[in-house]
CSV table of C-alpha atoms and ligand atoms in Angstrom, one decimal:
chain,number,residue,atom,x,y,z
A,141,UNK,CA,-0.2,2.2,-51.5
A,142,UNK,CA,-0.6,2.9,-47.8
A,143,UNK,CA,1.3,5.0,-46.0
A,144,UNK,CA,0.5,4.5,-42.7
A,145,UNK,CA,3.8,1.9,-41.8
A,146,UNK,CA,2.3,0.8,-38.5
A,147,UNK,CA,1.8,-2.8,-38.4
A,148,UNK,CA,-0.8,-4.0,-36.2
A,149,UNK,CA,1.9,-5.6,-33.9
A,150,UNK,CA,3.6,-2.2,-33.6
A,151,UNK,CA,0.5,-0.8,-32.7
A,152,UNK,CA,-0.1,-3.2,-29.9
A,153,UNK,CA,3.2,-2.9,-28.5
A,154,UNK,CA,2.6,1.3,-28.6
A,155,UNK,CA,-0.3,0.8,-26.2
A,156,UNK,CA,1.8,-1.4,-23.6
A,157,UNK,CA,2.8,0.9,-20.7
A,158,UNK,CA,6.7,2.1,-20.8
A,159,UNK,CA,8.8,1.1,-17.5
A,160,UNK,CA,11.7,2.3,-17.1
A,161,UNK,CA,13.6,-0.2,-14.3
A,162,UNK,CA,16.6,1.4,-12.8
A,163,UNK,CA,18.8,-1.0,-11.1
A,164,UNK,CA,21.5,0.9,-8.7
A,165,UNK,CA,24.2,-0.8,-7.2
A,166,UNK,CA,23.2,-3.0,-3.8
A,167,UNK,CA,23.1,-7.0,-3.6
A,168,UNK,CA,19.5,-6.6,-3.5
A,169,UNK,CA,19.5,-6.0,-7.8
A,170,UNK,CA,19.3,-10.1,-7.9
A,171,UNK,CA,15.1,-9.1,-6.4
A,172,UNK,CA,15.2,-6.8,-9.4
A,173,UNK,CA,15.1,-9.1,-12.0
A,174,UNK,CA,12.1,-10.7,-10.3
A,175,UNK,CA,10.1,-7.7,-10.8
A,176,UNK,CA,11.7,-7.2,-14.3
A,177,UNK,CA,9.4,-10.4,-14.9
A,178,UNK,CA,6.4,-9.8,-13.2
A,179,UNK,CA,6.5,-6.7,-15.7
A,180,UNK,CA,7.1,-8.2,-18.8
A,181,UNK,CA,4.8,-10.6,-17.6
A,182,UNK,CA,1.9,-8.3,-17.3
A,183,UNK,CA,2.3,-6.8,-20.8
A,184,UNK,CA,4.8,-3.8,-20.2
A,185,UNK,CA,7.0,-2.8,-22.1
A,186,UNK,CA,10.5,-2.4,-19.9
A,187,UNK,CA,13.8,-0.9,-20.8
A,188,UNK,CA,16.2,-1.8,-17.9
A,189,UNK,CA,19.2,1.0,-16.8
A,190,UNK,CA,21.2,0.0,-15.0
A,191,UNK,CA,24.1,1.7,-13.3
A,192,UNK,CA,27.4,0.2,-13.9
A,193,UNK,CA,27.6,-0.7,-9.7
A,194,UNK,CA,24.4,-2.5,-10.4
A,195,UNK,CA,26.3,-4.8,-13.6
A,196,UNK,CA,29.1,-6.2,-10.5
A,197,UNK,CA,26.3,-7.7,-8.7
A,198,UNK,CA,24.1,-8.6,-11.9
A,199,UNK,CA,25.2,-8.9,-15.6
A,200,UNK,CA,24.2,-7.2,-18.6
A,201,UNK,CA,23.1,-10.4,-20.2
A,202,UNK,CA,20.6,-11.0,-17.1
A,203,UNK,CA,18.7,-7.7,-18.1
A,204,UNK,CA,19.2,-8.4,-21.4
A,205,UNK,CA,17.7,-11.8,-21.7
A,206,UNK,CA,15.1,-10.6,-19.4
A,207,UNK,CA,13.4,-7.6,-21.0
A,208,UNK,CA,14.7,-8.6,-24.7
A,209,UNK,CA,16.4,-5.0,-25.1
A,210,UNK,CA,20.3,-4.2,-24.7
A,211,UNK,CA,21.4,-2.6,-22.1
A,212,UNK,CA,23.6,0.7,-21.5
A,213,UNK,CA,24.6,2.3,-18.6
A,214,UNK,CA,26.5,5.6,-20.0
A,215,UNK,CA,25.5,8.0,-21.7
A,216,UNK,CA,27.8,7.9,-24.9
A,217,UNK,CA,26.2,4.2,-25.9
A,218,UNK,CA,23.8,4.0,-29.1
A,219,UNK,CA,24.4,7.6,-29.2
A,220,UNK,CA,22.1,8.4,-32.3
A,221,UNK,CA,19.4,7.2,-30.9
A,222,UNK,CA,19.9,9.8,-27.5
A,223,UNK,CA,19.1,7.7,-25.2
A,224,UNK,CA,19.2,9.8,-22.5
A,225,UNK,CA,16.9,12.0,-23.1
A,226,UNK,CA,14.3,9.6,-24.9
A,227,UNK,CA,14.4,7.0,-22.9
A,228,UNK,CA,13.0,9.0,-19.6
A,229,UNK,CA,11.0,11.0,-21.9
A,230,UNK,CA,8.7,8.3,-23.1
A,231,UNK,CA,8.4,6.2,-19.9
A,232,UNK,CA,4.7,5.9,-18.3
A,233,UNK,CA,6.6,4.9,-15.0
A,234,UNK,CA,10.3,5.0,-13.9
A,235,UNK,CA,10.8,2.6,-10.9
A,236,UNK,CA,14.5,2.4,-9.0
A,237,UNK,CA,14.6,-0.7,-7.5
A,238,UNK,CA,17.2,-1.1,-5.1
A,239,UNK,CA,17.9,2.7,-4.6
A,240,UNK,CA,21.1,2.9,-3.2
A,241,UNK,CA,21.9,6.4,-0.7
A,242,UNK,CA,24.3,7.1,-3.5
A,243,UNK,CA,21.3,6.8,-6.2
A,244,UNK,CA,18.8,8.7,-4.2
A,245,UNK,CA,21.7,11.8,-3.2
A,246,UNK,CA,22.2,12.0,-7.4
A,247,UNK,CA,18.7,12.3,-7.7
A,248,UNK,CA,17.8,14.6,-5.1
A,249,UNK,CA,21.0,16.7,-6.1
A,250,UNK,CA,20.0,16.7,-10.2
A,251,UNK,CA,23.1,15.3,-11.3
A,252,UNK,CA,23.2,13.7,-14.3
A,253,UNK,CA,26.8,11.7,-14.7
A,254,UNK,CA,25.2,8.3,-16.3
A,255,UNK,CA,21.8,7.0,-18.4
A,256,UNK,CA,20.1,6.4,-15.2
A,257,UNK,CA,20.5,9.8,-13.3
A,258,UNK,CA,19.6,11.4,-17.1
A,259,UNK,CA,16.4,9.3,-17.5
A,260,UNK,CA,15.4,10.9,-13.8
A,261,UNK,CA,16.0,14.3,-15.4
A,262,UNK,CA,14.3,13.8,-18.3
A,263,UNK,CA,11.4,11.6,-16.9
A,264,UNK,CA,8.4,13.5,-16.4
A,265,UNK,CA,5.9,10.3,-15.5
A,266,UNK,CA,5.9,9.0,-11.9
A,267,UNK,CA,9.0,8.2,-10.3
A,268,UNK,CA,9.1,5.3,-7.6
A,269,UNK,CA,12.7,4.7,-5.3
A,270,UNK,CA,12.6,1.5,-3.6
A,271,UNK,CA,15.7,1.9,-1.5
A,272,UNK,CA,17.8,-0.8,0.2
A,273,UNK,CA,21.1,-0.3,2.4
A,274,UNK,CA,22.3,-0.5,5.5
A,275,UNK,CA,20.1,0.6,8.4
A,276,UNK,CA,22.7,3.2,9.3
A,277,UNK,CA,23.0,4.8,5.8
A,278,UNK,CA,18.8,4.8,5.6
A,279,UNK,CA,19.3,6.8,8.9
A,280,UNK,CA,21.8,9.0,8.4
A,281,UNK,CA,20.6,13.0,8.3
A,282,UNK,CA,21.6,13.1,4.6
A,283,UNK,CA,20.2,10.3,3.0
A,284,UNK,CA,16.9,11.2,5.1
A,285,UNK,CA,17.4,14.8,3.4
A,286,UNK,CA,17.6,13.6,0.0
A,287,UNK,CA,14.6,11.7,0.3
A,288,UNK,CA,12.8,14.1,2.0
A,289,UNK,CA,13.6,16.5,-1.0
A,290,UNK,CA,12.5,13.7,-3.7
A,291,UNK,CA,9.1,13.5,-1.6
A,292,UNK,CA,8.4,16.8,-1.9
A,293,UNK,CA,8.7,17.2,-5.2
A,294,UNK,CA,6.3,14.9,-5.9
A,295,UNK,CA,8.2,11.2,-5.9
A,296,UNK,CA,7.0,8.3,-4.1
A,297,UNK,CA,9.5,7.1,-2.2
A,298,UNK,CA,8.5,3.7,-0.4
A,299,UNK,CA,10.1,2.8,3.3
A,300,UNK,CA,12.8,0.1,3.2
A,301,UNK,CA,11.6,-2.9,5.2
A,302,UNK,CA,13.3,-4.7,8.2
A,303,UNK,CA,14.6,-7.7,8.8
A,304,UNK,CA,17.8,-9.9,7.5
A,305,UNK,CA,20.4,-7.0,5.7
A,306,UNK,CA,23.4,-8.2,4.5
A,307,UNK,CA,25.5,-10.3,6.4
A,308,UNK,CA,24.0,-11.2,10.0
A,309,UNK,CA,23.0,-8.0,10.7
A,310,UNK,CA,19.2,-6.9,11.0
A,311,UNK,CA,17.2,-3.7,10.8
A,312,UNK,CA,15.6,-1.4,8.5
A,313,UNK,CA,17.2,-1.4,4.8
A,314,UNK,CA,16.0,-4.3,3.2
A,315,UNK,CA,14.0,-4.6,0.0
A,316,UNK,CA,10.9,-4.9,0.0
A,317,UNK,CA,9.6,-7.9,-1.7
A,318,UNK,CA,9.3,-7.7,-5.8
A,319,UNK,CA,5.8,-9.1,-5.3
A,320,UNK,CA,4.6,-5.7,-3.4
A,321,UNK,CA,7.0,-3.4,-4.9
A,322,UNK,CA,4.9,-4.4,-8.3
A,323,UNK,CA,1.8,-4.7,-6.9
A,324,UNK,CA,2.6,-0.6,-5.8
A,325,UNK,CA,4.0,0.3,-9.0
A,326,UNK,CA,0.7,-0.9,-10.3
A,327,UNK,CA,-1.1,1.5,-8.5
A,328,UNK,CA,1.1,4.4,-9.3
A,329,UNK,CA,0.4,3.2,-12.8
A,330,UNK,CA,-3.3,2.8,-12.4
A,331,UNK,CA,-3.9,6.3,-11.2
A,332,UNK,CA,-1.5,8.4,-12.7
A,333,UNK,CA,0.8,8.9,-10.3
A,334,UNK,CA,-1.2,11.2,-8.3
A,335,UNK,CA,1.0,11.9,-5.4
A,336,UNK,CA,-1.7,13.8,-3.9
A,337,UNK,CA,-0.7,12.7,0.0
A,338,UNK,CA,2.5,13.1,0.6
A,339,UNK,CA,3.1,14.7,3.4
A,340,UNK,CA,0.6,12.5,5.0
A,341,UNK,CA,0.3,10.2,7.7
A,342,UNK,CA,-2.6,7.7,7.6
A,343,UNK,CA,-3.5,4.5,9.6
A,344,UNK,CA,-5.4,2.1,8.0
A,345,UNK,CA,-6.9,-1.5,9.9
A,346,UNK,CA,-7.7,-4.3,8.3
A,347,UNK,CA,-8.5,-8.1,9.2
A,348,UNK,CA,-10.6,-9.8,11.7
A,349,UNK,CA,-10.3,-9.6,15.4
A,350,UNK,CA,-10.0,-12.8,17.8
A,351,UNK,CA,-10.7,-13.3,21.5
A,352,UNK,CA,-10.1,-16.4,22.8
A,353,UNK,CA,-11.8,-18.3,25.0
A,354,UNK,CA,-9.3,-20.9,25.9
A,355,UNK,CA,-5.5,-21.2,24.9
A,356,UNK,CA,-6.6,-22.9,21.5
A,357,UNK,CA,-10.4,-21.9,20.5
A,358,UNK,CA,-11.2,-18.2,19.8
A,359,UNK,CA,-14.5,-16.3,18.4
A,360,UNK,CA,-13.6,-14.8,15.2
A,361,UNK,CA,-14.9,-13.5,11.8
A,362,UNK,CA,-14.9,-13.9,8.2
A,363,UNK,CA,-12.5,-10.7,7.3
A,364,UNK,CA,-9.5,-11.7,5.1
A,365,UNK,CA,-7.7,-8.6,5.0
A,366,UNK,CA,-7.8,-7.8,1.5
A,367,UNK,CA,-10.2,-4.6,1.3
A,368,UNK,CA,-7.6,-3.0,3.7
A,369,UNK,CA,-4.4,-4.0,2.5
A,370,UNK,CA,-5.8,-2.6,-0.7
A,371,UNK,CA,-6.6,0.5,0.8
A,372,UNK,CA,-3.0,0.5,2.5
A,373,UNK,CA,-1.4,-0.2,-0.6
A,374,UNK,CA,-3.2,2.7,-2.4
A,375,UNK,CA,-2.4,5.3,0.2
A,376,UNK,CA,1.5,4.4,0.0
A,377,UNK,CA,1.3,4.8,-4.1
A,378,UNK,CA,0.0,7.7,-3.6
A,379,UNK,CA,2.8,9.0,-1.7
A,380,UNK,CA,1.4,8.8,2.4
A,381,UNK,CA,3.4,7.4,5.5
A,382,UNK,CA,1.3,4.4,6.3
A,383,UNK,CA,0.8,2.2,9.5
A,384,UNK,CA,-1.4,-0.4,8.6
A,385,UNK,CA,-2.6,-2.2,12.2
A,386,UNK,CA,-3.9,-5.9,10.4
A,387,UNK,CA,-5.3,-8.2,12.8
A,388,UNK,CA,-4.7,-11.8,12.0
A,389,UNK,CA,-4.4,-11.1,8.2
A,390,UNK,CA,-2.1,-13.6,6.5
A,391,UNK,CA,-1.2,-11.8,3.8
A,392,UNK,CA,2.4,-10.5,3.1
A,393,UNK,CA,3.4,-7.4,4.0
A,394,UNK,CA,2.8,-4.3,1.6
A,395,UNK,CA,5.7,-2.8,0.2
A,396,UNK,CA,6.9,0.5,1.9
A,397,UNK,CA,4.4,0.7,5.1
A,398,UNK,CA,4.9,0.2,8.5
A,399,UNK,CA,2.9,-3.0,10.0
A,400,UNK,CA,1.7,-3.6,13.3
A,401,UNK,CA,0.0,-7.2,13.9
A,402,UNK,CA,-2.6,-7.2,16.8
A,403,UNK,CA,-5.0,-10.3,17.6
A,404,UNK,CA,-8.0,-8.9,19.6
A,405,UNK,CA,-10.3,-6.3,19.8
A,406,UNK,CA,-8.3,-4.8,22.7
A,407,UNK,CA,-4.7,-4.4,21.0
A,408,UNK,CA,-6.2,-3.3,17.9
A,409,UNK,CA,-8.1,-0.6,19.8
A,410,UNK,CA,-4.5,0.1,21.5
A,411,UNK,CA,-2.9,0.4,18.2
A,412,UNK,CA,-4.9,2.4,16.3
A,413,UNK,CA,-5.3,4.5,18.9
A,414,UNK,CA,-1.5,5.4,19.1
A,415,UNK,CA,-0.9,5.4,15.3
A,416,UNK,CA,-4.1,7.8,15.0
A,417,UNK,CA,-2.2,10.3,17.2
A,418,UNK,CA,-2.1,13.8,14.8
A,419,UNK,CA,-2.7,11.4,11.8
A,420,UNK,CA,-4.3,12.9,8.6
A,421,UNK,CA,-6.8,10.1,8.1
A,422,UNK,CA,-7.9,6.8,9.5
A,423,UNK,CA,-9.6,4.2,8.1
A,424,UNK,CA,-11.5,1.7,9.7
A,425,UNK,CA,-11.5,-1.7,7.7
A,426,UNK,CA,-10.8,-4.5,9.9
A,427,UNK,CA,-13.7,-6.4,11.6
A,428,UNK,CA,-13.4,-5.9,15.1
A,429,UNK,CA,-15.5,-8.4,17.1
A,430,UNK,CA,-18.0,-6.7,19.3
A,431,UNK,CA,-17.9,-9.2,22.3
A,432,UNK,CA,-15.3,-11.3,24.3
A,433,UNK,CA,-15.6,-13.7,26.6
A,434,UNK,CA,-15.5,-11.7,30.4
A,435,UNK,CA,-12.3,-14.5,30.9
A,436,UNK,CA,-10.2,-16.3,29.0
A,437,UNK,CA,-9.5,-19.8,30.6
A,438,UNK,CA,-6.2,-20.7,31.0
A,439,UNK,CA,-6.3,-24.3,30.7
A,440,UNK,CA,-8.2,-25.7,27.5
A,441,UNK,CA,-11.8,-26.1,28.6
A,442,UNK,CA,-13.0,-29.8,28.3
A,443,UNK,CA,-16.0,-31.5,27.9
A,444,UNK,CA,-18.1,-32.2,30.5
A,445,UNK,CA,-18.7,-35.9,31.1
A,446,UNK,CA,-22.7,-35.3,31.6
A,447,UNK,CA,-22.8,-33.8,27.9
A,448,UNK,CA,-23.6,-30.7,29.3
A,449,UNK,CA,-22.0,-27.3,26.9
A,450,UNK,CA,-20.6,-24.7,28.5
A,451,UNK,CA,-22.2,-21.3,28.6
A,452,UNK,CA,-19.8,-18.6,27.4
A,453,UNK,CA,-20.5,-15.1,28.9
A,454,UNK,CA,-19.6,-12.3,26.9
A,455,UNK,CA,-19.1,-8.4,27.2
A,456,UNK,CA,-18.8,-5.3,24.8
A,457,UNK,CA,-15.5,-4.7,23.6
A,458,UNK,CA,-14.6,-1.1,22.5
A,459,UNK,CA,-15.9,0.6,19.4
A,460,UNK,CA,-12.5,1.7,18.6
A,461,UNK,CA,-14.3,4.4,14.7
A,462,UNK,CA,-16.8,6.2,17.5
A,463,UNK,CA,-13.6,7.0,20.1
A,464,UNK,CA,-11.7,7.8,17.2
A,465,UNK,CA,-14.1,10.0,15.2
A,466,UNK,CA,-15.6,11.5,18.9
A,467,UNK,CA,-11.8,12.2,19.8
A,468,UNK,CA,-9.9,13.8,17.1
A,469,UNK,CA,-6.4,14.3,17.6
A,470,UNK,CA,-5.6,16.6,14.4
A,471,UNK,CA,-8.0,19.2,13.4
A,472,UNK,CA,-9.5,17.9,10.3
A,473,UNK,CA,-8.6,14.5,10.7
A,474,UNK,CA,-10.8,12.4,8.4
A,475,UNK,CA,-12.0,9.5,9.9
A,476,UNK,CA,-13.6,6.6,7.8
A,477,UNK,CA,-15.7,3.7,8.7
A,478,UNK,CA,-16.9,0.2,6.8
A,479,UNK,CA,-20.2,-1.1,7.5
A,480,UNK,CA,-21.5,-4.7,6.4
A,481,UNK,CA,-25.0,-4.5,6.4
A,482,UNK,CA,-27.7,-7.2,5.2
A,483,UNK,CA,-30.8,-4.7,5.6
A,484,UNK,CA,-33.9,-6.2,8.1
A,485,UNK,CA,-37.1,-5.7,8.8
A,486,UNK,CA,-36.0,-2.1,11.3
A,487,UNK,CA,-34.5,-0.5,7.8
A,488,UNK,CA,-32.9,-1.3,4.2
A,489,UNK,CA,-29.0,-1.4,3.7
A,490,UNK,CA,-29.0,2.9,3.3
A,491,UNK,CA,-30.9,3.3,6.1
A,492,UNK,CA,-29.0,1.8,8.3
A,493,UNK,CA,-25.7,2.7,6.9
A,494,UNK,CA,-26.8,6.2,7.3
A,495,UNK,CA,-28.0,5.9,11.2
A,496,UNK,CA,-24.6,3.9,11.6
A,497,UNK,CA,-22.7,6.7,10.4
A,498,UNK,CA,-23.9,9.0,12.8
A,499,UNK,CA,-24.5,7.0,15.5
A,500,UNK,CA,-20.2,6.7,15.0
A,501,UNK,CA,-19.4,9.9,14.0
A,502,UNK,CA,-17.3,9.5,11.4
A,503,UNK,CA,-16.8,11.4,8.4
A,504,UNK,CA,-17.0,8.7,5.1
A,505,UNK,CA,-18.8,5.3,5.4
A,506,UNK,CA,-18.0,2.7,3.2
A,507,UNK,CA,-21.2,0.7,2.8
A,508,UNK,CA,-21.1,-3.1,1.5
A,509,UNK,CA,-24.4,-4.6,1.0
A,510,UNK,CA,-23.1,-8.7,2.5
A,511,UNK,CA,-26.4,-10.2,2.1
A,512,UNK,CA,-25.8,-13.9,0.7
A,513,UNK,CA,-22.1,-13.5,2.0
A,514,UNK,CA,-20.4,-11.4,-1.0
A,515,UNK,CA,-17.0,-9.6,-0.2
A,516,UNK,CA,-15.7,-11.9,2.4
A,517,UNK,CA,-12.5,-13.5,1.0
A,518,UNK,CA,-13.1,-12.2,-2.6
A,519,UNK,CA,-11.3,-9.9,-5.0
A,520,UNK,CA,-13.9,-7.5,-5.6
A,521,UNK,CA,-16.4,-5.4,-4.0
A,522,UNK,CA,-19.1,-3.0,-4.7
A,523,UNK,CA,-19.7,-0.2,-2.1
A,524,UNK,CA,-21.4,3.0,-1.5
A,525,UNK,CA,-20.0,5.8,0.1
A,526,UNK,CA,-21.8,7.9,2.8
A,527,UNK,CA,-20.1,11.5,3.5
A,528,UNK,CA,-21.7,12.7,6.8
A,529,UNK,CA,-22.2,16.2,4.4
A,530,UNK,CA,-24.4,14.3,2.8
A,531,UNK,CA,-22.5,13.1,0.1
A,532,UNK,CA,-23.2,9.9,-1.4
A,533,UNK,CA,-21.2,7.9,-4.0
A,534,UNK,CA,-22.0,4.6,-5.7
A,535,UNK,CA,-18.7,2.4,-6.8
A,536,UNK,CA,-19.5,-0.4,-8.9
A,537,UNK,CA,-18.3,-3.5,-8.6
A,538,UNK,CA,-14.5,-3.9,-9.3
A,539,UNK,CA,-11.1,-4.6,-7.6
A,540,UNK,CA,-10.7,-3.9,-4.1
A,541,UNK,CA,-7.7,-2.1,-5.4
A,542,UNK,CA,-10.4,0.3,-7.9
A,543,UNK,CA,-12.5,1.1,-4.7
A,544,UNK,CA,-9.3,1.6,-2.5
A,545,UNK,CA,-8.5,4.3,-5.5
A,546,UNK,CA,-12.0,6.1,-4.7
A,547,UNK,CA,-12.1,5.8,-0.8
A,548,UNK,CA,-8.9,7.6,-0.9
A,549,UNK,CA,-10.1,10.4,-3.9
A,550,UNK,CA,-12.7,11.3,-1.0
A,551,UNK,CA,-10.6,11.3,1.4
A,552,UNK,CA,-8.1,13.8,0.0
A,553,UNK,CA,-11.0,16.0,-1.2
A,554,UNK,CA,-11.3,16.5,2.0
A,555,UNK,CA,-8.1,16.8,3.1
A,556,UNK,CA,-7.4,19.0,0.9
A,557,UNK,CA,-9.2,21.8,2.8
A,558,UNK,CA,-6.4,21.0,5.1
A,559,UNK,CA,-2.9,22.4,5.3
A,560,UNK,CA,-0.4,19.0,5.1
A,561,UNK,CA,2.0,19.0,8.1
B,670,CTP,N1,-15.8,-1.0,14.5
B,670,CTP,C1,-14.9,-0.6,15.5
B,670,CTP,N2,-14.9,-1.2,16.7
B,670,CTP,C2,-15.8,-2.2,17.0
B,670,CTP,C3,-16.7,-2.6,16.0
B,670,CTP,C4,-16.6,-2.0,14.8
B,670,CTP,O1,-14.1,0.3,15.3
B,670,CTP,N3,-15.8,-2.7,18.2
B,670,CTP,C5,-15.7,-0.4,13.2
B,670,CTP,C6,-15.4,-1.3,12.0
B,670,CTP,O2,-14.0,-1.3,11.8
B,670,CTP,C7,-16.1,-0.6,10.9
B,670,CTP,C8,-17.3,0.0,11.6
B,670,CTP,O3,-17.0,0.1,13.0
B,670,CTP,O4,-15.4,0.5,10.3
B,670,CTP,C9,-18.6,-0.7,11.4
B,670,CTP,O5,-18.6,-2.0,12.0
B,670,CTP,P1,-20.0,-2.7,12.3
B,670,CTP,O6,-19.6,-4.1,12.9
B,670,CTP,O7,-20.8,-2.7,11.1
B,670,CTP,O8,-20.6,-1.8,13.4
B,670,CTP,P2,-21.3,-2.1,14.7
B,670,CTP,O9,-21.1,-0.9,15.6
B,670,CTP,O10,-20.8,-3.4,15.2
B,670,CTP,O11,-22.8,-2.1,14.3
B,670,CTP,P3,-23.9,-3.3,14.3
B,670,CTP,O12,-24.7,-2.9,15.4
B,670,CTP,O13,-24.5,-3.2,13.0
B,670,CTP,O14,-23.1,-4.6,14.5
């Protein structure tokens, strides 16, 4: 007779990751059963704690029904089994989603008064706080000290967004959507939890530029945005203060970052510029175009009644990676460009990807080979990466989200010869 009492559905569900979802008391716990489901959905396995602030805004039997465990919130419930102790022990990932101020001050001060500050004491996997209140309680000195002291220690603590709070008030303080808040739990899954830049500031672009020649028509490129949201979203799981400047992405926004939206060449140039100021790193993924139109008519332009086109006269816009990388405003700053390249008869894809890179002075270039239009649009990509020491590494092909992972290992190699702020 066998001994081995694992049945092969046991053994399955031992592989699925372990979430932990902590639920703390704020109106936003009814987005938290959203992302309950986009877990379960995704094959992990969740066990929901919720505090009991969070069961007057939500019921048990939501959580319940949801994840298919029961659900406790003290620490006296299915005592044999020591729940709090095991619970945060085992977990691959504990994600508090809302984080309330009072949630964050328990965990920042180590109390331990209920299952869900116990799981945080006990948990030694990544910890993510998504917090949502009231833009005056995000502000105030000691809510921004408690998360200040849950950063350094290692947690990723993701910005509240803005917009509609409560009642008719706006500002900063709102959840961010489930959608994003998964998509960065993900990615705190996927590597680790390596909070390896906190403490960082980065500004990533992404998207394709515009300049119009008329109120309605525009020149413009094939650059969706996804390569540097990716990018974005990696930095942020990773535990850095991101502005992402996206230029005419459509895409929603990341969870936890700080988004600018700029249209042309000109106001992306603006924006990058400012965010760069003392930055850590700076990543070049959006498409700027090269030329705009020397004027932009203010009328729609019409066609002429001889059939003749118009001629459209164009100038250089501002290479916003060579200012950058020529004018560093950190010491150390690591500065990183994209380059599209088909090859031609003056050079192969390398070749020009490595006169490119020093023509803009950057320190990393992220080389896609477009010939036949691959990457544009699509979810994966395959890359090289150039180092201006010479360094040269080849990703193969894979999520944007895989390569965003490796851009940003290079990155904080490099970093790391740097003290963080
Ligand atoms: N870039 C920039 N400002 C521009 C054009 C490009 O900052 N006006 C950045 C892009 O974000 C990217 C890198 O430069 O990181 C490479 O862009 P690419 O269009 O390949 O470079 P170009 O200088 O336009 O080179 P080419 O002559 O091959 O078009």
């Amino acid at each position: 007779m066998s001994t081995n009492s694992t049945t092969p559905a046991a053994a399955l569900d031992e592989r699925r990751p372990k979430v932990v979802l902590g639920v703390a008391g704020g109106i936003a716990a009814y987005k938290a059963a959203e992302l309950l489901r986009r877990f379960t959905e995704s094959g992990h396995d969740v066990t929901v704690v919720p505090t009991a602030a969070a069961l007057e805004f939500v019921g048990a039997p939501t959580w319940a029904a949801l994840s298919g465990k029961e659900i406790a919130t003290g620490v006296f419930e299915n005592i044999t089994e020591v729940p709090h102790v095991r619970i945060g022990q085992q977990a691959d990932l504990v994600v508090v989603a809302p984080a309330t101020a009072n949630t964050l001050a328990r965990a920042a001060h180590g109390l331990a008064e209920d299952l869900l500050s116990n799981v945080l004491l006990t948990a030694r996997c990544p910890v993510v706080f998504a917090p949502a209140m009231h833009t005056e309680m995000w502000e105030h000195p000691a809510t921004q000290a408690n998360v200040a002291t849950l950063r350094e220690r290692g947690n990723i603590v993701i910005e509240p967004a803005e917009g509609r709070l409560t009642g008719k008030d706006t500002g900063k303080g709102r959840l961010p959507e489930p959608a994003e808040i998964f998509e960065l739990a993900r990615a705190v899954l996927a590597h680790g939890g390596r909070a390896d830049l906190v403490g960082r500031r980065v500004v990533v672009s992404a998207g394709g530029t515009r300049e119009y020649l008329d109120p309605v028509r525009y020149l413009g490129n094939r650059s969706s945005g996804l390569q540097g949201y990716a990018i974005a979203r990696a930095a942020a799981a990773r535990g850095a203060e991101v502005t992402l400047v996206a230029a005419n992405v459509t895409l929603p926004d990341p969870a936890g970052l700080k988004v600018v939206r700029v249209g042309t060449t000109a106001e992306l140039r603006d924006a990058v510029v400012s965010a760069a100021e003392g930055a850590d790193a700076v990543v070049m993924a959006a498409a700027p175009a090269d030329f705009r139109p020397t004027g932009v008519s203010e009328a729609k332009i019409k066609k002429a009644a001889d059939g003749s086109a118009p001629t459209i006269e164009l100038m250089q816009n501002p290479d916003i990676l060579a200012e950058i990388s020529h004018h560093r405003t950190k010491p150390g700053q690591v500065v990183v460009g994209f380059a599209a390249e088909t090859g031609d008869e003056t050079g192969s894809v390398i070749e020009l990807a490595t006169a490119k890179l020093k023509r803009k002075g950057c320190d990393l270039l992220v080389v896609n080979d477009v010939s036949g239009g691959a990457v544009f649009g699509s979810e994966v990509n395959k890359a090289v990466i150039l180092g201006a020491d010479g360094g040269h590494v080849d990703v193969a092909e894979g999520a944007k989200s895989a390569l965003a992972e490796v851009i940003w290992d290079q990155i904080s190699l490099r970093l790391d010869e740097q003290p963080a702020n």
